[in-house]
Amino acid sequence: MESTRYLSLDVLRGMTVTLMIIVNTPGNGETTFAPLQHAVWHGFTPTDWVFPTFMFVVGNALSFAMGKYEALGNAEVFKKIFKRTFIIFLLGYLMYWFPFITHTDGGAYELSAIGNTRIFGVLQRIALGYGLGALIIHFWKLRGAMIFSVIALAGYWIILYFFGDYSLTGNAVLTLDKFLLGDNHLYHGEGVAFDPEGLLSTLPAIVNVLAGYVTGKFIQQKGNTYEAISKMLMAGVVLIFVALCWDLVFPINKKLWTSSFVLLTVGLDLVVLAILIYIIDIVKAQRWTYFFEVFGKNTLFIYLLSEVGIILLYFFNRYTWIFDHVFLPAFGGYVGSLLFAISWMLICWAVGYVLDKKKIYIKV
């Protein structure tokens, strides 16, 4: 396989990490440009597209990785998939518990209560999406993965329709998470206990992974050809159209990860990837790609670095201080907030650049 044959997939992965860091680290959430914020509830912004695209590129990677499992027995395959799933899930859990201590009112430190640590989250969803997606692909193959996707999206719609409503406080996702985990282990950023990466809403997110897998296999079969990109563009446009129609009865909602949201984001992924294949692999305009390749080569590590670094800045009261004393006076609220996020992204990129030059690639 040529090293640059599927460069477009590497660039898409790197672009996703770039955007994840930028949207996750604004200097001030109150002065953030609207496209860099999530939709409050129903609706869609460019920021809402980032995480499902990460799930999509996980599936892309699976399309290359699953071949090596074909010669192994089922028990060995399950062991390898479970091990990686567990490690990624654990890293996500420890990241939310980190730095394991907290400030007291008296200025001292005490151990953070594990009973208040969020259980589900971004890495946890990636772990479950990878693990369950890989098992579905291994045991049910491509046809089974496509059948599962249809059943999962339709079934999720039925569950949310009959077991609650589509509101923040009345949906089935919240009901199940509160029953299984309790309020203390859920995300509270919405003003109430509700986890946008909850257990039930992970079901449709698996479809994003499977869609990435199917796309990866399609590209490997068709190659970087005009036929491939034309079919991807057509499929993407159809999915976007179906999503917008479905939105009329099952709203596009990132925090509920609704089935219409899945179709919309997969459709956008197909369109963007087709454009990247044309620019990078057909036209061969590749001079600009290395920036994103750096992120694509140490994806998980750089994402963890970006999150842990911000946690430490908050812990030592430097995050707000840096924004208030450096970016806000020089650039104002909105531009300063964006430049803060871009600066942090570039710091993370610099670490990735050093690792790449030293040929250090940290994988789970």
mmCIF file of C-alpha atoms in Angstrom:
data_model
loop_
_atom_site.group_PDB
_atom_site.id
_atom_site.type_symbol
_atom_site.label_atom_id
_atom_site.label_comp_id
_atom_site.label_asym_id
_atom_site.label_seq_id
_atom_site.Cartn_x
_atom_site.Cartn_y
_atom_site.Cartn_z
ATOM 1 C CA MET A 1 0.000 0.000 0.000
ATOM 2 C CA GLU A 2 1.388 3.398 -0.896
ATOM 3 C CA SER A 3 1.967 5.614 2.084
ATOM 4 C CA THR A 4 0.036 8.500 0.527
ATOM 5 C CA ARG A 5 -2.716 6.472 -1.085
ATOM 6 C CA TYR A 6 -5.246 7.271 1.608
ATOM 7 C CA LEU A 7 -3.782 10.556 2.752
ATOM 8 C CA SER A 8 -7.242 12.122 2.616
ATOM 9 C CA LEU A 9 -8.373 9.874 5.485
ATOM 10 C CA ASP A 10 -5.380 10.949 7.583
ATOM 11 C CA VAL A 11 -6.123 14.602 6.859
ATOM 12 C CA LEU A 12 -9.792 14.208 7.800
ATOM 13 C CA ARG A 13 -8.715 12.664 11.102
ATOM 14 C CA GLY A 14 -6.257 15.489 11.732
ATOM 15 C CA MET A 15 -8.808 18.166 10.839
ATOM 16 C CA THR A 16 -11.231 16.600 13.308
ATOM 17 C CA VAL A 17 -8.711 16.735 16.161
ATOM 18 C CA THR A 18 -7.832 20.321 15.252
ATOM 19 C CA LEU A 19 -11.461 21.387 15.480
ATOM 20 C CA MET A 20 -12.092 19.346 18.638
ATOM 21 C CA ILE A 21 -9.354 21.223 20.477
ATOM 22 C CA ILE A 22 -10.511 24.624 19.219
ATOM 23 C CA VAL A 23 -14.180 24.160 20.121
ATOM 24 C CA ASN A 24 -13.344 22.608 23.510
ATOM 25 C CA THR A 25 -11.005 25.370 24.705
ATOM 26 C CA PRO A 26 -12.450 28.852 24.141
ATOM 27 C CA GLY A 27 -10.870 31.540 26.261
ATOM 28 C CA ASN A 28 -14.324 32.478 27.527
ATOM 29 C CA GLY A 29 -17.433 30.456 26.822
ATOM 30 C CA GLU A 30 -19.580 33.573 27.191
ATOM 31 C CA THR A 31 -17.806 35.322 24.319
ATOM 32 C CA THR A 32 -17.563 32.528 21.762
ATOM 33 C CA PHE A 33 -18.655 32.922 18.151
ATOM 34 C CA ALA A 34 -21.934 31.083 17.511
ATOM 35 C CA PRO A 35 -20.535 28.548 14.987
ATOM 36 C CA LEU A 36 -18.058 27.426 17.671
ATOM 37 C CA GLN A 37 -20.821 26.619 20.156
ATOM 38 C CA HIS A 38 -23.059 23.585 20.294
ATOM 39 C CA ALA A 39 -26.727 24.014 19.511
ATOM 40 C CA VAL A 40 -28.555 24.697 22.772
ATOM 41 C CA TRP A 41 -30.863 21.730 22.141
ATOM 42 C CA HIS A 42 -32.532 20.961 18.791
ATOM 43 C CA GLY A 43 -30.657 22.270 15.775
ATOM 44 C CA PHE A 44 -27.159 22.037 14.364
ATOM 45 C CA THR A 45 -23.936 24.055 14.308
ATOM 46 C CA PRO A 46 -20.526 23.269 12.762
ATOM 47 C CA THR A 47 -19.311 22.396 16.258
ATOM 48 C CA ASP A 48 -21.937 19.656 16.514
ATOM 49 C CA TRP A 49 -20.358 17.984 13.493
ATOM 50 C CA VAL A 50 -16.917 17.483 15.067
ATOM 51 C CA PHE A 51 -17.497 14.594 17.494
ATOM 52 C CA PRO A 52 -19.520 12.376 15.130
ATOM 53 C CA THR A 53 -16.796 12.875 12.540
ATOM 54 C CA PHE A 54 -14.293 11.570 15.080
ATOM 55 C CA MET A 55 -16.494 8.473 15.423
ATOM 56 C CA PHE A 56 -16.587 8.234 11.625
ATOM 57 C CA VAL A 57 -12.786 8.250 11.340
ATOM 58 C CA VAL A 58 -12.596 5.560 14.044
ATOM 59 C CA GLY A 59 -14.623 3.462 11.627
ATOM 60 C CA ASN A 60 -12.278 4.408 8.775
ATOM 61 C CA ALA A 61 -9.375 3.044 10.810
ATOM 62 C CA LEU A 62 -11.301 -0.163 11.523
ATOM 63 C CA SER A 63 -11.655 -0.776 7.791
ATOM 64 C CA PHE A 64 -7.881 -1.212 7.661
ATOM 65 C CA ALA A 65 -7.376 -2.894 11.038
ATOM 66 C CA MET A 66 -10.030 -5.621 10.965
ATOM 67 C CA GLY A 67 -8.264 -7.600 8.250
ATOM 68 C CA LYS A 68 -5.538 -8.717 10.639
ATOM 69 C CA TYR A 69 -8.144 -10.367 12.868
ATOM 70 C CA GLU A 70 -9.385 -12.744 10.164
ATOM 71 C CA ALA A 71 -6.738 -15.376 10.905
ATOM 72 C CA LEU A 72 -7.414 -15.294 14.659
ATOM 73 C CA GLY A 73 -9.948 -17.278 16.622
ATOM 74 C CA ASN A 74 -13.030 -15.560 17.979
ATOM 75 C CA ALA A 75 -11.766 -15.701 21.563
ATOM 76 C CA GLU A 76 -8.514 -13.966 20.639
ATOM 77 C CA VAL A 77 -10.346 -11.315 18.613
ATOM 78 C CA PHE A 78 -12.716 -10.611 21.487
ATOM 79 C CA LYS A 79 -9.764 -10.339 23.885
ATOM 80 C CA LYS A 80 -7.945 -7.795 21.715
ATOM 81 C CA ILE A 81 -11.039 -5.681 21.098
ATOM 82 C CA PHE A 82 -12.101 -5.777 24.741
ATOM 83 C CA LYS A 83 -8.610 -4.794 25.933
ATOM 84 C CA ARG A 84 -8.453 -1.715 23.719
ATOM 85 C CA THR A 85 -12.031 -0.754 24.563
ATOM 86 C CA PHE A 86 -11.318 -1.038 28.279
ATOM 87 C CA ILE A 87 -8.117 1.028 28.102
ATOM 88 C CA ILE A 88 -9.726 3.879 26.148
ATOM 89 C CA PHE A 89 -12.770 3.857 28.447
ATOM 90 C CA LEU A 90 -10.527 3.895 31.528
ATOM 91 C CA LEU A 91 -8.466 6.787 30.163
ATOM 92 C CA GLY A 92 -11.664 8.768 29.670
ATOM 93 C CA TYR A 93 -12.858 8.001 33.177
ATOM 94 C CA LEU A 94 -9.515 8.904 34.764
ATOM 95 C CA MET A 95 -9.411 12.118 32.741
ATOM 96 C CA TYR A 96 -12.667 13.254 34.363
ATOM 97 C CA TRP A 97 -11.352 12.308 37.818
ATOM 98 C CA PHE A 98 -7.968 13.991 37.192
ATOM 99 C CA PRO A 99 -6.117 15.590 38.987
ATOM 100 C CA PHE A 100 -7.657 13.419 41.722
ATOM 101 C CA ILE A 101 -7.551 16.230 44.274
ATOM 102 C CA THR A 102 -9.644 19.348 44.724
ATOM 103 C CA HIS A 103 -9.457 22.667 46.541
ATOM 104 C CA THR A 104 -11.311 23.010 49.830
ATOM 105 C CA ASP A 105 -12.942 26.224 51.033
ATOM 106 C CA GLY A 106 -10.043 26.698 53.424
ATOM 107 C CA GLY A 107 -7.453 26.605 50.658
ATOM 108 C CA ALA A 108 -6.231 23.083 51.394
ATOM 109 C CA TYR A 109 -6.468 20.022 49.165
ATOM 110 C CA GLU A 110 -8.482 16.859 49.515
ATOM 111 C CA LEU A 111 -8.978 13.731 47.448
ATOM 112 C CA SER A 112 -11.695 14.133 44.831
ATOM 113 C CA ALA A 113 -14.684 11.958 45.627
ATOM 114 C CA ILE A 114 -14.854 9.099 43.163
ATOM 115 C CA GLY A 115 -18.572 8.953 43.882
ATOM 116 C CA ASN A 116 -18.991 12.243 42.001
ATOM 117 C CA THR A 117 -16.896 11.357 38.957
ATOM 118 C CA ARG A 118 -18.608 11.345 35.587
ATOM 119 C CA ILE A 119 -18.678 7.816 34.165
ATOM 120 C CA PHE A 120 -19.531 8.411 30.513
ATOM 121 C CA GLY A 121 -17.944 10.995 28.236
ATOM 122 C CA VAL A 122 -16.170 11.572 24.941
ATOM 123 C CA LEU A 123 -13.451 8.920 25.202
ATOM 124 C CA GLN A 124 -15.896 6.504 26.763
ATOM 125 C CA ARG A 125 -18.213 6.882 23.770
ATOM 126 C CA ILE A 126 -15.278 6.422 21.413
ATOM 127 C CA ALA A 127 -14.311 3.270 23.325
ATOM 128 C CA LEU A 128 -17.799 1.780 23.197
ATOM 129 C CA GLY A 129 -18.274 2.801 19.574
ATOM 130 C CA TYR A 130 -14.980 1.167 18.645
ATOM 131 C CA GLY A 131 -15.548 -1.974 20.709
ATOM 132 C CA LEU A 132 -19.137 -2.684 19.730
ATOM 133 C CA GLY A 133 -18.532 -1.594 16.148
ATOM 134 C CA ALA A 134 -15.531 -3.920 15.836
ATOM 135 C CA LEU A 135 -17.479 -6.870 17.253
ATOM 136 C CA ILE A 136 -20.396 -6.232 14.892
ATOM 137 C CA ILE A 137 -18.038 -6.078 11.923
ATOM 138 C CA HIS A 138 -16.111 -9.200 12.942
ATOM 139 C CA PHE A 139 -19.096 -11.423 13.636
ATOM 140 C CA TRP A 140 -21.739 -10.005 11.291
ATOM 141 C CA LYS A 141 -19.530 -8.666 8.484
ATOM 142 C CA LEU A 142 -20.430 -5.781 6.194
ATOM 143 C CA ARG A 143 -24.002 -6.831 5.474
ATOM 144 C CA GLY A 144 -24.716 -7.370 9.161
ATOM 145 C CA ALA A 145 -23.258 -3.966 10.014
ATOM 146 C CA MET A 146 -25.593 -2.272 7.548
ATOM 147 C CA ILE A 147 -28.628 -4.168 8.854
ATOM 148 C CA PHE A 148 -27.673 -3.293 12.431
ATOM 149 C CA SER A 149 -27.399 0.377 11.471
ATOM 150 C CA VAL A 150 -30.933 0.486 10.079
ATOM 151 C CA ILE A 151 -32.381 -1.340 13.089
ATOM 152 C CA ALA A 152 -30.416 0.794 15.574
ATOM 153 C CA LEU A 153 -31.528 4.113 14.080
ATOM 154 C CA ALA A 154 -35.162 3.058 13.741
ATOM 155 C CA GLY A 155 -35.177 1.388 17.154
ATOM 156 C CA TYR A 156 -33.655 4.422 18.856
ATOM 157 C CA TRP A 157 -36.379 6.625 17.374
ATOM 158 C CA ILE A 158 -39.055 4.257 18.659
ATOM 159 C CA ILE A 159 -37.532 4.142 22.155
ATOM 160 C CA LEU A 160 -37.301 7.917 22.473
ATOM 161 C CA TYR A 161 -40.807 8.371 21.078
ATOM 162 C CA PHE A 162 -42.575 5.924 23.380
ATOM 163 C CA PHE A 163 -40.520 6.318 26.574
ATOM 164 C CA GLY A 164 -40.504 10.072 27.073
ATOM 165 C CA ASP A 165 -40.298 13.163 24.918
ATOM 166 C CA TYR A 166 -37.521 15.028 23.155
ATOM 167 C CA SER A 167 -36.987 17.636 25.894
ATOM 168 C CA LEU A 168 -33.913 18.063 28.097
ATOM 169 C CA THR A 169 -35.601 16.779 31.247
ATOM 170 C CA GLY A 170 -38.107 14.298 29.815
ATOM 171 C CA ASN A 171 -36.131 12.120 27.396
ATOM 172 C CA ALA A 172 -35.482 8.381 27.677
ATOM 173 C CA VAL A 173 -31.694 8.876 27.580
ATOM 174 C CA LEU A 174 -31.797 10.810 30.845
ATOM 175 C CA THR A 175 -34.272 8.395 32.421
ATOM 176 C CA LEU A 176 -32.042 5.373 31.795
ATOM 177 C CA ASP A 177 -28.814 7.104 32.861
ATOM 178 C CA LYS A 178 -30.336 8.356 36.115
ATOM 179 C CA PHE A 179 -31.723 4.888 36.841
ATOM 180 C CA LEU A 180 -28.397 3.141 36.200
ATOM 181 C CA LEU A 181 -25.892 5.732 37.418
ATOM 182 C CA GLY A 182 -27.616 8.352 39.551
ATOM 183 C CA ASP A 183 -27.265 12.125 39.262
ATOM 184 C CA ASN A 184 -23.744 12.376 40.689
ATOM 185 C CA HIS A 185 -22.133 10.407 37.859
ATOM 186 C CA LEU A 186 -23.731 12.460 35.083
ATOM 187 C CA TYR A 187 -22.665 15.638 33.308
ATOM 188 C CA HIS A 188 -24.161 18.804 34.832
ATOM 189 C CA GLY A 189 -23.155 21.367 32.212
ATOM 190 C CA GLU A 190 -26.733 21.815 30.994
ATOM 191 C CA GLY A 191 -27.878 23.078 34.395
ATOM 192 C CA VAL A 192 -29.389 19.688 35.222
ATOM 193 C CA ALA A 193 -28.039 16.165 35.478
ATOM 194 C CA PHE A 194 -27.953 15.066 31.828
ATOM 195 C CA ASP A 195 -25.133 13.339 29.970
ATOM 196 C CA PRO A 196 -24.895 14.035 26.220
ATOM 197 C CA GLU A 197 -22.618 10.986 26.016
ATOM 198 C CA GLY A 198 -24.972 8.743 27.966
ATOM 199 C CA LEU A 199 -25.441 5.005 27.608
ATOM 200 C CA LEU A 200 -28.592 4.837 25.478
ATOM 201 C CA SER A 201 -27.507 7.565 23.061
ATOM 202 C CA THR A 202 -24.318 5.595 22.386
ATOM 203 C CA LEU A 203 -26.449 3.138 20.380
ATOM 204 C CA PRO A 204 -26.937 5.442 17.361
ATOM 205 C CA ALA A 205 -23.342 6.696 17.720
ATOM 206 C CA ILE A 206 -22.163 3.187 16.836
ATOM 207 C CA VAL A 207 -23.723 3.783 13.422
ATOM 208 C CA ASN A 208 -21.304 6.671 12.819
ATOM 209 C CA VAL A 209 -18.457 4.211 13.390
ATOM 210 C CA LEU A 210 -20.002 1.604 11.103
ATOM 211 C CA ALA A 211 -20.562 4.247 8.413
ATOM 212 C CA GLY A 212 -16.883 5.132 8.614
ATOM 213 C CA TYR A 213 -15.996 1.461 8.235
ATOM 214 C CA VAL A 214 -18.235 1.006 5.192
ATOM 215 C CA THR A 215 -16.776 4.159 3.632
ATOM 216 C CA GLY A 216 -13.222 2.995 4.277
ATOM 217 C CA LYS A 217 -13.887 -0.376 2.645
ATOM 218 C CA PHE A 218 -15.543 1.358 -0.302
ATOM 219 C CA ILE A 219 -12.521 3.608 -0.842
ATOM 220 C CA GLN A 220 -10.172 0.623 -0.659
ATOM 221 C CA GLN A 221 -12.231 -1.218 -3.285
ATOM 222 C CA LYS A 222 -12.784 1.698 -5.669
ATOM 223 C CA GLY A 223 -9.564 3.588 -5.051
ATOM 224 C CA ASN A 224 -9.169 7.339 -5.287
ATOM 225 C CA THR A 225 -11.189 7.622 -8.487
ATOM 226 C CA TYR A 226 -13.834 9.901 -9.935
ATOM 227 C CA GLU A 227 -16.295 7.034 -9.614
ATOM 228 C CA ALA A 228 -15.611 6.799 -5.887
ATOM 229 C CA ILE A 229 -16.002 10.497 -5.164
ATOM 230 C CA SER A 230 -19.110 10.848 -7.330
ATOM 231 C CA LYS A 231 -20.839 7.979 -5.519
ATOM 232 C CA MET A 232 -19.768 9.352 -2.134
ATOM 233 C CA LEU A 233 -21.113 12.787 -3.045
ATOM 234 C CA MET A 234 -24.423 11.332 -4.163
ATOM 235 C CA ALA A 235 -24.741 9.183 -1.042
ATOM 236 C CA GLY A 236 -23.854 12.153 1.142
ATOM 237 C CA VAL A 237 -26.443 14.415 -0.463
ATOM 238 C CA VAL A 238 -29.125 11.725 -0.151
ATOM 239 C CA LEU A 239 -28.353 11.182 3.546
ATOM 240 C CA ILE A 240 -28.456 14.922 4.226
ATOM 241 C CA PHE A 241 -31.818 15.175 2.456
ATOM 242 C CA VAL A 242 -33.263 12.226 4.406
ATOM 243 C CA ALA A 243 -31.927 13.711 7.654
ATOM 244 C CA LEU A 244 -33.609 17.053 6.988
ATOM 245 C CA CYS A 245 -36.897 15.297 6.217
ATOM 246 C CA TRP A 246 -36.604 13.122 9.336
ATOM 247 C CA ASP A 247 -35.878 16.253 11.350
ATOM 248 C CA LEU A 248 -39.527 17.238 10.900
ATOM 249 C CA VAL A 249 -40.615 14.400 13.217
ATOM 250 C CA PHE A 250 -37.362 13.421 14.998
ATOM 251 C CA PRO A 251 -35.351 16.617 15.515
ATOM 252 C CA ILE A 252 -31.665 16.838 14.696
ATOM 253 C CA ASN A 253 -30.081 16.979 18.145
ATOM 254 C CA LYS A 254 -26.436 16.361 18.982
ATOM 255 C CA LYS A 255 -27.000 16.009 22.725
ATOM 256 C CA LEU A 256 -29.576 13.267 22.191
ATOM 257 C CA TRP A 257 -27.562 11.978 19.186
ATOM 258 C CA THR A 258 -30.822 11.468 17.323
ATOM 259 C CA SER A 259 -31.044 9.238 14.267
ATOM 260 C CA SER A 260 -31.576 12.270 12.018
ATOM 261 C CA PHE A 261 -28.389 13.749 13.507
ATOM 262 C CA VAL A 262 -26.503 10.567 12.583
ATOM 263 C CA LEU A 263 -27.651 10.704 8.960
ATOM 264 C CA LEU A 264 -26.841 14.409 8.682
ATOM 265 C CA THR A 265 -23.314 14.040 10.062
ATOM 266 C CA VAL A 266 -22.517 10.933 8.022
ATOM 267 C CA GLY A 267 -23.786 12.731 4.922
ATOM 268 C CA LEU A 268 -21.540 15.700 5.642
ATOM 269 C CA ASP A 269 -18.596 13.366 6.291
ATOM 270 C CA LEU A 270 -19.082 11.725 2.897
ATOM 271 C CA VAL A 271 -19.253 15.069 1.101
ATOM 272 C CA VAL A 272 -16.187 16.479 2.859
ATOM 273 C CA LEU A 273 -14.184 13.275 2.395
ATOM 274 C CA ALA A 274 -15.044 13.172 -1.304
ATOM 275 C CA ILE A 275 -13.784 16.751 -1.662
ATOM 276 C CA LEU A 276 -10.582 15.878 0.219
ATOM 277 C CA ILE A 277 -9.970 12.845 -1.994
ATOM 278 C CA TYR A 278 -10.333 15.031 -5.080
ATOM 279 C CA ILE A 279 -7.999 17.752 -3.793
ATOM 280 C CA ILE A 280 -5.386 15.550 -2.128
ATOM 281 C CA ASP A 281 -5.362 12.230 -3.950
ATOM 282 C CA ILE A 282 -6.522 13.126 -7.466
ATOM 283 C CA VAL A 283 -5.297 16.699 -8.017
ATOM 284 C CA LYS A 284 -2.330 15.941 -5.703
ATOM 285 C CA ALA A 285 -2.462 19.308 -3.942
ATOM 286 C CA GLN A 286 -0.696 18.055 -0.825
ATOM 287 C CA ARG A 287 1.624 20.797 0.384
ATOM 288 C CA TRP A 288 -0.846 21.933 3.034
ATOM 289 C CA THR A 289 -1.659 18.505 4.439
ATOM 290 C CA TYR A 290 1.274 17.950 6.811
ATOM 291 C CA PHE A 291 -0.196 20.211 9.489
ATOM 292 C CA PHE A 292 -3.186 17.885 9.830
ATOM 293 C CA GLU A 293 -1.106 14.729 9.402
ATOM 294 C CA VAL A 294 0.682 15.602 12.643
ATOM 295 C CA PHE A 295 -2.599 15.420 14.539
ATOM 296 C CA GLY A 296 -3.639 12.310 12.628
ATOM 297 C CA LYS A 297 -0.556 10.329 13.654
ATOM 298 C CA ASN A 298 -0.974 10.689 17.427
ATOM 299 C CA THR A 299 -4.696 11.329 17.559
ATOM 300 C CA LEU A 300 -5.633 9.873 20.932
ATOM 301 C CA PHE A 301 -2.536 11.134 22.741
ATOM 302 C CA ILE A 302 -2.891 14.705 21.460
ATOM 303 C CA TYR A 303 -6.576 14.806 22.377
ATOM 304 C CA LEU A 304 -5.752 13.596 25.907
ATOM 305 C CA LEU A 305 -2.917 16.117 26.138
ATOM 306 C CA SER A 306 -5.241 18.959 25.172
ATOM 307 C CA GLU A 307 -7.837 17.991 27.779
ATOM 308 C CA VAL A 308 -5.446 17.217 30.642
ATOM 309 C CA GLY A 309 -3.489 20.413 29.998
ATOM 310 C CA ILE A 310 -6.647 22.511 30.239
ATOM 311 C CA ILE A 311 -7.678 20.718 33.431
ATOM 312 C CA LEU A 312 -4.328 21.646 34.979
ATOM 313 C CA LEU A 313 -4.641 25.270 33.869
ATOM 314 C CA TYR A 314 -8.047 25.422 35.552
ATOM 315 C CA PHE A 315 -6.761 23.682 38.664
ATOM 316 C CA PHE A 316 -3.965 26.224 39.139
ATOM 317 C CA ASN A 317 -6.273 29.137 38.229
ATOM 318 C CA ARG A 318 -4.227 30.009 35.131
ATOM 319 C CA TYR A 319 -6.842 29.430 32.425
ATOM 320 C CA THR A 320 -8.997 32.458 33.159
ATOM 321 C CA TRP A 321 -5.962 34.517 34.205
ATOM 322 C CA ILE A 322 -4.244 33.999 30.844
ATOM 323 C CA PHE A 323 -7.370 34.963 28.935
ATOM 324 C CA ASP A 324 -8.147 38.002 31.113
ATOM 325 C CA HIS A 325 -4.581 39.358 31.166
ATOM 326 C CA VAL A 326 -3.284 38.424 27.708
ATOM 327 C CA PHE A 327 -5.975 37.750 25.117
ATOM 328 C CA LEU A 328 -8.866 39.884 26.350
ATOM 329 C CA PRO A 329 -6.941 43.200 26.588
ATOM 330 C CA ALA A 330 -5.202 42.664 23.253
ATOM 331 C CA PHE A 331 -8.019 41.278 21.107
ATOM 332 C CA GLY A 332 -11.318 41.736 22.920
ATOM 333 C CA GLY A 333 -13.813 39.120 24.032
ATOM 334 C CA TYR A 334 -14.814 37.176 20.928
ATOM 335 C CA VAL A 335 -11.597 37.355 18.905
ATOM 336 C CA GLY A 336 -9.525 36.889 22.052
ATOM 337 C CA SER A 337 -11.502 33.794 22.990
ATOM 338 C CA LEU A 338 -10.942 32.307 19.539
ATOM 339 C CA LEU A 339 -7.227 33.145 19.515
ATOM 340 C CA PHE A 340 -6.845 31.563 22.950
ATOM 341 C CA ALA A 341 -8.304 28.328 21.570
ATOM 342 C CA ILE A 342 -6.162 28.464 18.430
ATOM 343 C CA SER A 343 -3.050 29.125 20.519
ATOM 344 C CA TRP A 344 -3.740 26.093 22.684
ATOM 345 C CA MET A 345 -4.325 24.001 19.583
ATOM 346 C CA LEU A 346 -0.966 25.131 18.175
ATOM 347 C CA ILE A 347 0.799 24.231 21.422
ATOM 348 C CA CYS A 348 -0.670 20.736 21.181
ATOM 349 C CA TRP A 349 0.339 20.607 17.515
ATOM 350 C CA ALA A 350 3.923 21.521 18.433
ATOM 351 C CA VAL A 351 4.070 18.531 20.777
ATOM 352 C CA GLY A 352 2.713 16.326 18.005
ATOM 353 C CA TYR A 353 5.278 17.766 15.585
ATOM 354 C CA VAL A 354 8.160 16.864 17.903
ATOM 355 C CA LEU A 355 6.775 13.360 18.337
ATOM 356 C CA ASP A 356 6.439 12.921 14.580
ATOM 357 C CA LYS A 357 9.980 14.119 13.890
ATOM 358 C CA LYS A 358 11.235 11.634 16.480
ATOM 359 C CA LYS A 359 9.032 8.913 14.943
ATOM 360 C CA ILE A 360 7.204 8.433 18.236
ATOM 361 C CA TYR A 361 3.634 7.257 17.754
ATOM 362 C CA ILE A 362 1.658 6.559 20.900
ATOM 363 C CA LYS A 363 -1.125 4.060 20.360
ATOM 364 C CA VAL A 364 -3.439 2.110 22.636
#
